[in-house]
mmCIF file of C-alpha atoms in Angstrom:
data_model
loop_
_atom_site.group_PDB
_atom_site.id
_atom_site.type_symbol
_atom_site.label_atom_id
_atom_site.label_comp_id
_atom_site.label_asym_id
_atom_site.label_seq_id
_atom_site.Cartn_x
_atom_site.Cartn_y
_atom_site.Cartn_z
ATOM 1 C CA MET A 1 32.422 88.429 53.233
ATOM 2 C CA LYS A 2 31.495 90.732 56.018
ATOM 3 C CA PHE A 3 32.613 89.986 59.762
ATOM 4 C CA SER A 4 30.556 91.340 62.685
ATOM 5 C CA LEU A 5 32.232 93.534 65.282
ATOM 6 C CA LYS A 6 31.812 90.853 67.520
ATOM 7 C CA THR A 7 33.711 88.360 65.574
ATOM 8 C CA ILE A 8 36.511 90.959 64.842
ATOM 9 C CA ILE A 9 36.738 91.711 68.819
ATOM 10 C CA LEU A 10 36.741 88.064 69.596
ATOM 11 C CA SER A 11 39.368 87.088 67.170
ATOM 12 C CA GLY A 12 41.883 89.747 68.521
ATOM 13 C CA VAL A 13 41.004 88.693 72.302
ATOM 14 C CA LEU A 14 42.005 85.239 70.780
ATOM 15 C CA LEU A 15 45.070 86.349 69.199
ATOM 16 C CA ILE A 16 46.179 88.283 72.091
ATOM 17 C CA ILE A 17 45.755 85.055 74.497
ATOM 18 C CA LEU A 18 47.474 82.984 72.019
ATOM 19 C CA GLY A 19 50.316 85.464 71.890
ATOM 20 C CA LEU A 20 50.598 85.738 75.614
ATOM 21 C CA ALA A 21 50.519 81.978 75.720
ATOM 22 C CA ALA A 22 53.240 81.625 73.408
ATOM 23 C CA THR A 23 55.415 84.168 74.912
ATOM 24 C CA GLY A 24 54.537 82.418 78.467
ATOM 25 C CA ILE A 25 55.628 79.269 76.689
ATOM 26 C CA TRP A 26 58.718 81.086 75.414
ATOM 27 C CA ILE A 27 59.668 82.577 78.413
ATOM 28 C CA TYR A 28 59.392 79.302 80.411
ATOM 29 C CA LEU A 29 61.517 77.251 78.175
ATOM 30 C CA GLU A 30 64.204 79.932 78.278
ATOM 31 C CA SER A 31 63.809 80.086 82.030
ATOM 32 C CA ARG A 32 64.894 76.421 82.317
ATOM 33 C CA PRO A 33 67.705 75.200 83.863
ATOM 34 C CA VAL A 34 70.729 74.791 81.213
ATOM 35 C CA ASP A 35 71.022 71.017 80.611
ATOM 36 C CA GLU A 36 72.246 69.736 84.119
ATOM 37 C CA ARG A 37 74.572 67.278 82.941
ATOM 38 C CA GLN A 38 77.009 70.111 82.027
ATOM 39 C CA HIS A 39 77.174 71.236 85.754
ATOM 40 C CA HIS A 40 77.668 68.246 88.048
ATOM 41 C CA GLN A 41 79.338 70.623 90.640
ATOM 42 C CA ASN A 42 78.774 73.874 91.943
ATOM 43 C CA VAL A 43 80.229 76.963 89.648
ATOM 44 C CA THR A 44 81.880 79.568 91.064
ATOM 45 C CA LEU A 45 80.655 83.030 90.121
ATOM 46 C CA ARG A 46 82.822 86.264 90.971
ATOM 47 C CA VAL A 47 80.857 89.274 90.949
ATOM 48 C CA PRO A 48 83.055 92.243 91.488
ATOM 49 C CA SER A 49 82.329 95.538 93.527
ATOM 50 C CA GLY A 50 80.264 97.888 91.508
ATOM 51 C CA ALA A 51 79.195 95.380 89.206
ATOM 52 C CA THR A 52 76.061 96.195 87.223
ATOM 53 C CA PHE A 53 73.094 93.799 86.829
ATOM 54 C CA ARG A 54 73.818 93.620 82.884
ATOM 55 C CA GLN A 55 77.487 92.171 83.871
ATOM 56 C CA VAL A 56 75.979 89.840 86.626
ATOM 57 C CA THR A 57 74.093 88.567 83.630
ATOM 58 C CA ASP A 58 76.939 88.327 81.151
ATOM 59 C CA SER A 59 79.094 86.452 83.803
ATOM 60 C CA LEU A 60 76.150 83.883 84.368
ATOM 61 C CA PHE A 61 75.648 83.431 80.442
ATOM 62 C CA ALA A 62 79.401 83.029 80.034
ATOM 63 C CA GLU A 63 79.252 80.068 82.498
ATOM 64 C CA ASP A 64 76.434 78.390 80.946
ATOM 65 C CA LEU A 65 74.153 79.132 83.756
ATOM 66 C CA LEU A 66 71.558 80.823 81.652
ATOM 67 C CA ARG A 67 69.731 80.047 78.606
ATOM 68 C CA ASN A 68 68.521 83.367 77.714
ATOM 69 C CA LYS A 69 70.144 86.858 78.933
ATOM 70 C CA MET A 70 66.929 88.897 77.680
ATOM 71 C CA VAL A 71 64.607 86.893 79.980
ATOM 72 C CA PHE A 72 66.880 86.935 83.078
ATOM 73 C CA ARG A 73 67.227 90.658 82.970
ATOM 74 C CA ALA A 74 63.176 91.148 82.250
ATOM 75 C CA LEU A 75 62.922 88.833 85.667
ATOM 76 C CA GLY A 76 65.426 90.769 87.636
ATOM 77 C CA ARG A 77 63.833 94.309 86.609
ATOM 78 C CA VAL A 78 60.126 92.831 87.094
ATOM 79 C CA THR A 79 60.996 91.251 90.664
ATOM 80 C CA GLY A 80 63.259 93.780 91.619
ATOM 81 C CA LYS A 81 65.893 91.257 92.417
ATOM 82 C CA ASP A 82 68.131 93.128 90.359
ATOM 83 C CA ARG A 83 68.910 95.770 92.528
ATOM 84 C CA SER A 84 69.975 93.385 95.695
ATOM 85 C CA ILE A 85 72.821 91.203 94.444
ATOM 86 C CA ARG A 86 75.888 91.467 96.497
ATOM 87 C CA SER A 87 79.438 91.492 95.133
ATOM 88 C CA GLY A 88 81.425 88.643 96.347
ATOM 89 C CA ILE A 89 82.108 85.131 95.364
ATOM 90 C CA PHE A 90 79.468 82.553 95.106
ATOM 91 C CA GLU A 91 79.020 78.816 94.773
ATOM 92 C CA ILE A 92 76.114 78.398 92.249
ATOM 93 C CA PRO A 93 74.530 75.073 92.851
ATOM 94 C CA PRO A 94 73.496 73.172 89.445
ATOM 95 C CA GLY A 95 69.715 72.741 88.225
ATOM 96 C CA LEU A 96 68.789 76.403 88.868
ATOM 97 C CA ASN A 97 66.043 77.890 86.718
ATOM 98 C CA ALA A 98 66.176 81.531 86.115
ATOM 99 C CA TYR A 99 63.940 82.523 88.753
ATOM 100 C CA ASP A 100 65.459 80.505 91.114
ATOM 101 C CA LEU A 101 68.942 81.725 90.416
ATOM 102 C CA LEU A 102 68.118 85.284 90.810
ATOM 103 C CA THR A 103 66.673 84.271 94.347
ATOM 104 C CA TYR A 104 70.020 82.376 95.239
ATOM 105 C CA LEU A 105 71.798 85.441 94.228
ATOM 106 C CA GLU A 106 69.568 87.616 96.289
ATOM 107 C CA ASN A 107 70.054 85.585 99.343
ATOM 108 C CA ALA A 108 73.195 83.938 99.111
ATOM 109 C CA THR A 109 76.134 84.838 101.646
ATOM 110 C CA PRO A 110 79.334 85.371 99.618
ATOM 111 C CA LYS A 111 81.945 82.504 100.203
ATOM 112 C CA GLN A 112 84.527 83.449 102.966
ATOM 113 C CA PHE A 113 88.011 82.357 102.929
ATOM 114 C CA LYS A 114 90.092 81.183 105.853
ATOM 115 C CA VAL A 115 93.366 83.453 106.431
ATOM 116 C CA THR A 116 95.702 82.474 109.146
ATOM 117 C CA LEU A 117 98.033 85.040 110.183
ATOM 118 C CA PRO A 118 101.178 83.567 112.344
ATOM 119 C CA GLU A 119 102.020 85.492 115.485
ATOM 120 C CA GLY A 120 104.984 88.001 115.292
ATOM 121 C CA ILE A 121 104.526 88.948 111.711
ATOM 122 C CA THR A 122 104.381 92.829 110.941
ATOM 123 C CA SER A 123 101.862 94.649 108.931
ATOM 124 C CA ASN A 124 103.759 94.499 105.711
ATOM 125 C CA LYS A 125 103.343 90.568 105.842
ATOM 126 C CA MET A 126 100.022 90.804 106.971
ATOM 127 C CA ALA A 127 99.226 92.817 103.757
ATOM 128 C CA GLU A 128 101.121 90.151 101.361
ATOM 129 C CA ILE A 129 99.241 87.307 102.863
ATOM 130 C CA LEU A 130 95.625 88.661 102.726
ATOM 131 C CA ALA A 131 96.265 90.108 99.158
ATOM 132 C CA ALA A 132 96.854 86.581 97.970
ATOM 133 C CA LYS A 133 93.858 85.161 100.068
ATOM 134 C CA VAL A 134 90.983 87.459 99.761
ATOM 135 C CA GLY A 135 92.349 90.099 97.274
ATOM 136 C CA ILE A 136 92.833 93.258 99.258
ATOM 137 C CA ASP A 137 94.974 96.172 98.003
ATOM 138 C CA SER A 138 98.302 95.665 100.329
ATOM 139 C CA THR A 139 99.582 99.375 99.525
ATOM 140 C CA ILE A 140 96.114 100.502 100.878
ATOM 141 C CA PHE A 141 96.166 98.138 103.888
ATOM 142 C CA VAL A 142 99.656 99.071 104.826
ATOM 143 C CA ASP A 143 98.948 102.951 104.363
ATOM 144 C CA LEU A 144 95.977 102.872 106.934
ATOM 145 C CA VAL A 145 98.119 101.073 109.231
ATOM 146 C CA TYR A 146 100.454 104.116 109.083
ATOM 147 C CA ASP A 147 97.587 106.633 108.772
ATOM 148 C CA SER A 148 97.490 108.806 112.040
ATOM 149 C CA THR A 149 94.025 109.673 111.501
ATOM 150 C CA PHE A 150 92.778 106.192 110.906
ATOM 151 C CA THR A 151 94.808 105.344 114.052
ATOM 152 C CA ALA A 152 93.705 107.692 116.103
ATOM 153 C CA LYS A 153 90.035 106.785 115.273
ATOM 154 C CA LEU A 154 90.589 103.423 116.394
ATOM 155 C CA VAL A 155 93.209 103.514 119.068
ATOM 156 C CA GLY A 156 93.577 107.107 120.376
ATOM 157 C CA ASN A 157 97.113 108.282 121.048
ATOM 158 C CA SER A 158 99.342 105.873 118.792
ATOM 159 C CA PRO A 159 101.472 106.839 115.678
ATOM 160 C CA ASN A 160 100.323 104.122 114.024
ATOM 161 C CA LEU A 161 98.523 100.416 114.495
ATOM 162 C CA GLU A 162 101.801 98.130 114.071
ATOM 163 C CA GLY A 163 101.192 96.077 117.012
ATOM 164 C CA PHE A 164 97.764 96.263 117.222
ATOM 165 C CA LEU A 165 96.833 93.787 114.543
ATOM 166 C CA LEU A 166 95.768 90.951 116.314
ATOM 167 C CA PRO A 167 97.354 87.440 114.548
ATOM 168 C CA GLU A 168 94.919 84.523 114.580
ATOM 169 C CA THR A 169 92.926 82.743 112.019
ATOM 170 C CA TYR A 170 90.027 84.758 110.278
ATOM 171 C CA HIS A 171 87.334 84.142 107.530
ATOM 172 C CA PHE A 172 86.935 87.013 105.253
ATOM 173 C CA GLU A 173 85.179 87.400 101.933
ATOM 174 C CA TRP A 174 86.716 88.236 98.635
ATOM 175 C CA LYS A 175 87.832 91.901 98.374
ATOM 176 C CA THR A 176 86.620 92.448 102.031
ATOM 177 C CA PRO A 177 87.437 96.323 102.634
ATOM 178 C CA GLU A 178 91.122 96.898 104.000
ATOM 179 C CA GLU A 179 89.454 99.332 106.565
ATOM 180 C CA GLN A 180 86.908 96.601 107.879
ATOM 181 C CA ILE A 181 89.712 94.074 107.858
ATOM 182 C CA ILE A 182 91.938 96.189 110.061
ATOM 183 C CA THR A 183 89.148 97.363 112.591
ATOM 184 C CA ARG A 184 88.291 93.889 113.197
ATOM 185 C CA MET A 185 91.877 93.147 113.915
ATOM 186 C CA VAL A 186 92.069 96.032 116.360
ATOM 187 C CA GLU A 187 88.961 95.483 118.103
ATOM 188 C CA ASN A 188 90.155 91.695 118.843
ATOM 189 C CA THR A 189 93.470 93.347 120.170
ATOM 190 C CA LEU A 190 91.593 95.877 122.346
ATOM 191 C CA ARG A 191 89.560 93.208 123.566
ATOM 192 C CA ILE A 192 92.409 91.599 125.402
ATOM 193 C CA PHE A 193 92.839 94.912 127.637
ATOM 194 C CA GLN A 194 89.445 95.064 128.918
ATOM 195 C CA PRO A 195 89.496 93.167 132.182
ATOM 196 C CA ASP A 196 89.797 94.856 135.531
ATOM 197 C CA SER A 197 93.157 92.726 136.417
ATOM 198 C CA VAL A 198 94.865 93.974 132.905
ATOM 199 C CA ILE A 199 93.912 97.402 133.647
ATOM 200 C CA ALA A 200 95.321 97.310 137.121
ATOM 201 C CA GLN A 201 98.642 95.739 135.630
ATOM 202 C CA LEU A 202 99.172 98.518 133.310
ATOM 203 C CA LYS A 203 98.733 101.115 135.940
ATOM 204 C CA LYS A 204 101.223 99.145 138.046
ATOM 205 C CA TYR A 205 103.985 99.830 135.097
ATOM 206 C CA GLU A 206 102.700 102.939 133.909
ATOM 207 C CA TRP A 207 102.017 101.569 130.710
ATOM 208 C CA THR A 208 99.786 102.614 127.662
ATOM 209 C CA PHE A 209 98.357 100.043 125.461
ATOM 210 C CA ARG A 210 101.201 100.537 122.954
ATOM 211 C CA ASP A 211 103.974 100.011 125.733
ATOM 212 C CA ALA A 212 102.323 96.789 126.760
ATOM 213 C CA LEU A 213 102.340 95.692 122.712
ATOM 214 C CA THR A 214 105.850 96.622 122.459
ATOM 215 C CA MET A 215 107.097 94.349 125.281
ATOM 216 C CA ALA A 216 104.574 91.601 123.864
ATOM 217 C CA SER A 217 106.037 92.102 120.483
ATOM 218 C CA ILE A 218 109.732 91.148 121.858
ATOM 219 C CA VAL A 219 108.336 88.615 124.159
ATOM 220 C CA GLU A 220 107.146 86.983 120.930
ATOM 221 C CA GLY A 221 110.334 87.533 118.827
ATOM 222 C CA GLU A 222 112.081 85.467 121.437
ATOM 223 C CA ALA A 223 109.812 82.535 122.786
ATOM 224 C CA LEU A 224 109.657 79.469 120.531
ATOM 225 C CA VAL A 225 108.170 77.613 123.544
ATOM 226 C CA ASP A 226 104.919 78.649 124.896
ATOM 227 C CA SER A 227 105.747 77.903 128.562
ATOM 228 C CA GLU A 228 108.741 80.118 128.172
ATOM 229 C CA ARG A 229 106.535 83.273 127.485
ATOM 230 C CA VAL A 230 106.325 84.270 131.260
ATOM 231 C CA ILE A 231 109.625 83.443 132.105
ATOM 232 C CA ILE A 232 110.974 85.436 129.082
ATOM 233 C CA SER A 233 108.644 88.236 129.918
ATOM 234 C CA SER A 234 109.900 88.186 133.566
ATOM 235 C CA VAL A 235 113.430 88.574 132.510
ATOM 236 C CA TYR A 236 112.847 91.713 130.447
ATOM 237 C CA HIS A 237 110.606 93.206 133.552
ATOM 238 C CA ASN A 238 113.330 92.619 135.896
ATOM 239 C CA ARG A 239 116.099 94.308 133.694
ATOM 240 C CA LEU A 240 113.688 97.492 133.229
ATOM 241 C CA ARG A 241 113.185 97.487 136.965
ATOM 242 C CA LEU A 242 116.814 97.166 137.460
ATOM 243 C CA GLY A 243 117.706 100.040 135.106
ATOM 244 C CA MET A 244 119.566 97.592 133.002
ATOM 245 C CA ARG A 245 119.365 97.661 128.871
ATOM 246 C CA LEU A 246 116.749 94.705 127.471
ATOM 247 C CA GLN A 247 119.441 93.722 125.098
ATOM 248 C CA ALA A 248 116.777 91.920 123.125
ATOM 249 C CA ASP A 249 118.183 90.474 120.173
ATOM 250 C CA PRO A 250 114.660 90.628 118.208
ATOM 251 C CA THR A 251 114.768 94.555 118.518
ATOM 252 C CA ILE A 252 118.196 94.299 116.551
ATOM 253 C CA GLN A 253 116.842 91.863 113.686
ATOM 254 C CA PHE A 254 113.954 94.554 113.495
ATOM 255 C CA VAL A 255 116.312 97.006 112.262
ATOM 256 C CA LEU A 256 118.396 94.571 109.765
ATOM 257 C CA PRO A 257 117.240 94.454 106.372
ATOM 258 C CA GLY A 258 116.347 90.701 105.066
ATOM 259 C CA PRO A 259 115.113 87.918 106.987
ATOM 260 C CA PRO A 260 116.524 86.771 110.328
ATOM 261 C CA ARG A 261 120.055 85.957 110.739
ATOM 262 C CA ARG A 262 122.493 85.205 113.167
ATOM 263 C CA LEU A 263 123.673 88.646 114.920
ATOM 264 C CA LEU A 264 127.047 89.578 114.786
ATOM 265 C CA PHE A 265 128.997 91.989 117.373
ATOM 266 C CA ARG A 266 128.576 94.901 114.670
ATOM 267 C CA ASP A 267 125.165 94.726 114.632
ATOM 268 C CA LEU A 268 124.895 95.595 118.263
ATOM 269 C CA GLU A 269 126.280 98.889 117.627
ATOM 270 C CA ILE A 270 123.563 100.131 114.926
ATOM 271 C CA ASP A 271 122.457 103.549 115.848
ATOM 272 C CA SER A 272 118.680 102.766 116.242
ATOM 273 C CA PRO A 273 115.968 104.066 118.795
ATOM 274 C CA TYR A 274 114.997 100.206 118.512
ATOM 275 C CA ASN A 275 118.679 99.099 119.398
ATOM 276 C CA THR A 276 117.748 98.090 123.047
ATOM 277 C CA TYR A 277 121.407 97.369 123.246
ATOM 278 C CA LYS A 278 122.433 100.876 122.765
ATOM 279 C CA TYR A 279 119.503 102.614 124.514
ATOM 280 C CA ALA A 280 117.624 101.792 127.512
ATOM 281 C CA GLY A 281 113.950 101.134 128.418
ATOM 282 C CA LEU A 282 111.289 99.963 125.588
ATOM 283 C CA PRO A 283 111.767 100.720 121.937
ATOM 284 C CA PRO A 284 109.675 103.407 120.709
ATOM 285 C CA GLY A 285 106.786 100.924 119.740
ATOM 286 C CA PRO A 286 106.388 97.206 118.830
ATOM 287 C CA ILE A 287 108.482 95.607 116.618
ATOM 288 C CA SER A 288 105.828 93.277 115.249
ATOM 289 C CA ASN A 289 102.118 92.113 115.693
ATOM 290 C CA PRO A 290 101.961 89.941 118.988
ATOM 291 C CA GLY A 291 99.607 86.869 119.735
ATOM 292 C CA LYS A 292 97.222 86.889 122.652
ATOM 293 C CA ALA A 293 99.562 84.618 124.641
ATOM 294 C CA SER A 294 102.503 86.854 124.499
ATOM 295 C CA ILE A 295 100.332 90.128 125.089
ATOM 296 C CA LEU A 296 99.127 88.429 128.306
ATOM 297 C CA ALA A 297 102.821 87.132 129.132
ATOM 298 C CA ALA A 298 104.097 90.794 128.835
ATOM 299 C CA ILE A 299 101.447 92.181 131.270
ATOM 300 C CA PHE A 300 101.328 88.851 133.819
ATOM 301 C CA PRO A 301 105.168 87.770 133.843
ATOM 302 C CA GLU A 302 106.226 85.273 136.232
ATOM 303 C CA ASN A 303 107.942 86.125 139.356
ATOM 304 C CA THR A 304 111.298 85.320 138.801
ATOM 305 C CA PRO A 305 114.690 86.143 139.789
ATOM 306 C CA PHE A 306 116.095 86.067 136.456
ATOM 307 C CA VAL A 307 118.077 88.752 134.172
ATOM 308 C CA TYR A 308 119.799 86.737 131.878
ATOM 309 C CA MET A 309 119.019 83.984 129.230
ATOM 310 C CA VAL A 310 120.858 82.362 126.593
ATOM 311 C CA ALA A 311 119.157 80.427 123.735
ATOM 312 C CA ILE A 312 120.307 76.592 123.988
ATOM 313 C CA GLY A 313 119.497 75.660 120.264
ATOM 314 C CA ASP A 314 116.323 73.732 120.461
ATOM 315 C CA GLY A 315 113.976 76.705 120.733
ATOM 316 C CA ARG A 316 114.493 76.743 124.336
ATOM 317 C CA HIS A 317 116.400 79.021 126.725
ATOM 318 C CA LYS A 318 118.672 78.812 130.076
ATOM 319 C CA PHE A 319 117.827 81.428 132.403
ATOM 320 C CA SER A 320 120.370 82.845 135.173
ATOM 321 C CA LYS A 321 120.420 85.254 138.078
ATOM 322 C CA THR A 322 123.754 86.264 137.604
ATOM 323 C CA LEU A 323 126.218 87.479 134.872
ATOM 324 C CA ARG A 324 128.854 84.634 136.214
ATOM 325 C CA GLU A 325 126.342 82.206 135.812
ATOM 326 C CA HIS A 326 124.986 83.615 132.557
ATOM 327 C CA ASN A 327 128.586 83.765 131.121
ATOM 328 C CA PHE A 328 129.165 79.923 132.111
ATOM 329 C CA TRP A 329 125.872 78.579 130.425
ATOM 330 C CA HIS A 330 126.693 81.097 127.317
ATOM 331 C CA ALA A 331 130.150 79.336 126.967
ATOM 332 C CA LYS A 332 128.976 75.834 127.492
ATOM 333 C CA PHE A 333 126.375 76.222 124.711
ATOM 334 C CA ASN A 334 128.771 77.751 122.200
ATOM 335 C CA GLU A 335 131.168 75.021 123.175
ATOM 336 C CA VAL A 336 128.288 72.666 122.065
ATOM 337 C CA ARG A 337 127.448 74.785 118.958
ATOM 338 C CA ARG A 338 131.030 74.515 117.919
ATOM 339 C CA ARG A 339 131.199 70.917 118.490
ATOM 340 C CA VAL A 340 128.305 70.345 116.381
ATOM 341 C CA LYS A 341 129.587 72.212 113.536
ATOM 342 C CA ARG A 342 133.096 70.247 113.727
ATOM 343 C CA GLU A 343 131.066 67.068 113.343
ATOM 344 C CA GLN A 344 128.942 68.056 110.466
ATOM 345 C CA ARG A 345 132.347 69.429 108.512
ATOM 346 C CA GLN A 346 133.920 66.132 109.284
ATOM 347 C CA ASN A 347 130.462 63.860 108.164
ATOM 348 C CA ASN A 348 130.330 66.290 104.859
ATOM 349 C CA GLY A 349 133.976 65.660 103.886
ATOM 350 C CA SER A 350 133.720 61.805 104.195
ATOM 351 C CA GLN A 351 130.806 61.573 102.021
#
């Protein structure tokens, strides 16, 4: 039985059409969303920095978000979307077909994580918090803080960035580069120094930014009540003006190993340039990273005659103009502390 050329051509075309149709149907079926009953909530997908499109595809398949890896990779190549997926953590909504999933990953913003950094912490402690919250490398973070070249690039004449990292609440993507995080914190601090009134005060004191941050870090370490920051600052300013040593307890705590504790008389004899009981003037640099309130308090102290203060046990201080007055209040509150301890021992003994 002979077939005409026309019949053969038509048969070939028909087979191609059927093949394309079958392929199209197969691609459609393999591109459909995975059974939505498996996913009632968003699925968290982590795309590491430098991950290939094949690795992303494997992760999606492992999370049951794809029916067919080959179809997904082919769609990515054909559309060019395989080159535009960012790293980060994404919340993938349920019910996306392969193309919609590609489009989502192309346009989605990586999830951001809230990080609250308390005022008065060191860069080492910041690094620990950021490592736990957003996965940074804490060693790289601290090394950058103390890198003289990086420091000069951001703030100019300063040996390091301790004190320049403004503690507040931030939102960062997972594994945001350490350099980017530090730069943002420093820029927030430098913004505080922009007003003309601030610049005028620094000129009055003949202070650099670093000097102001050093004073602010001491105020931060001493103040537990917001309203007292400007008064505490005035005490230290008055002592500097009168040529008195600052005698600031937070500077001693800074050089002591371990967590803060009650100071002993021998601690006041530690030979360190940060020991403001031993050496006059400001210490060599900030002892922590102060918050905005303490920075402004350091620059704009309240006008008071006080040169002494003593903690009264509830976070507040009693301020004095004379040593005699200070000694009176010091003895009074020491007696209160001793009485409280006696009562505690008696109560413990009667239980």
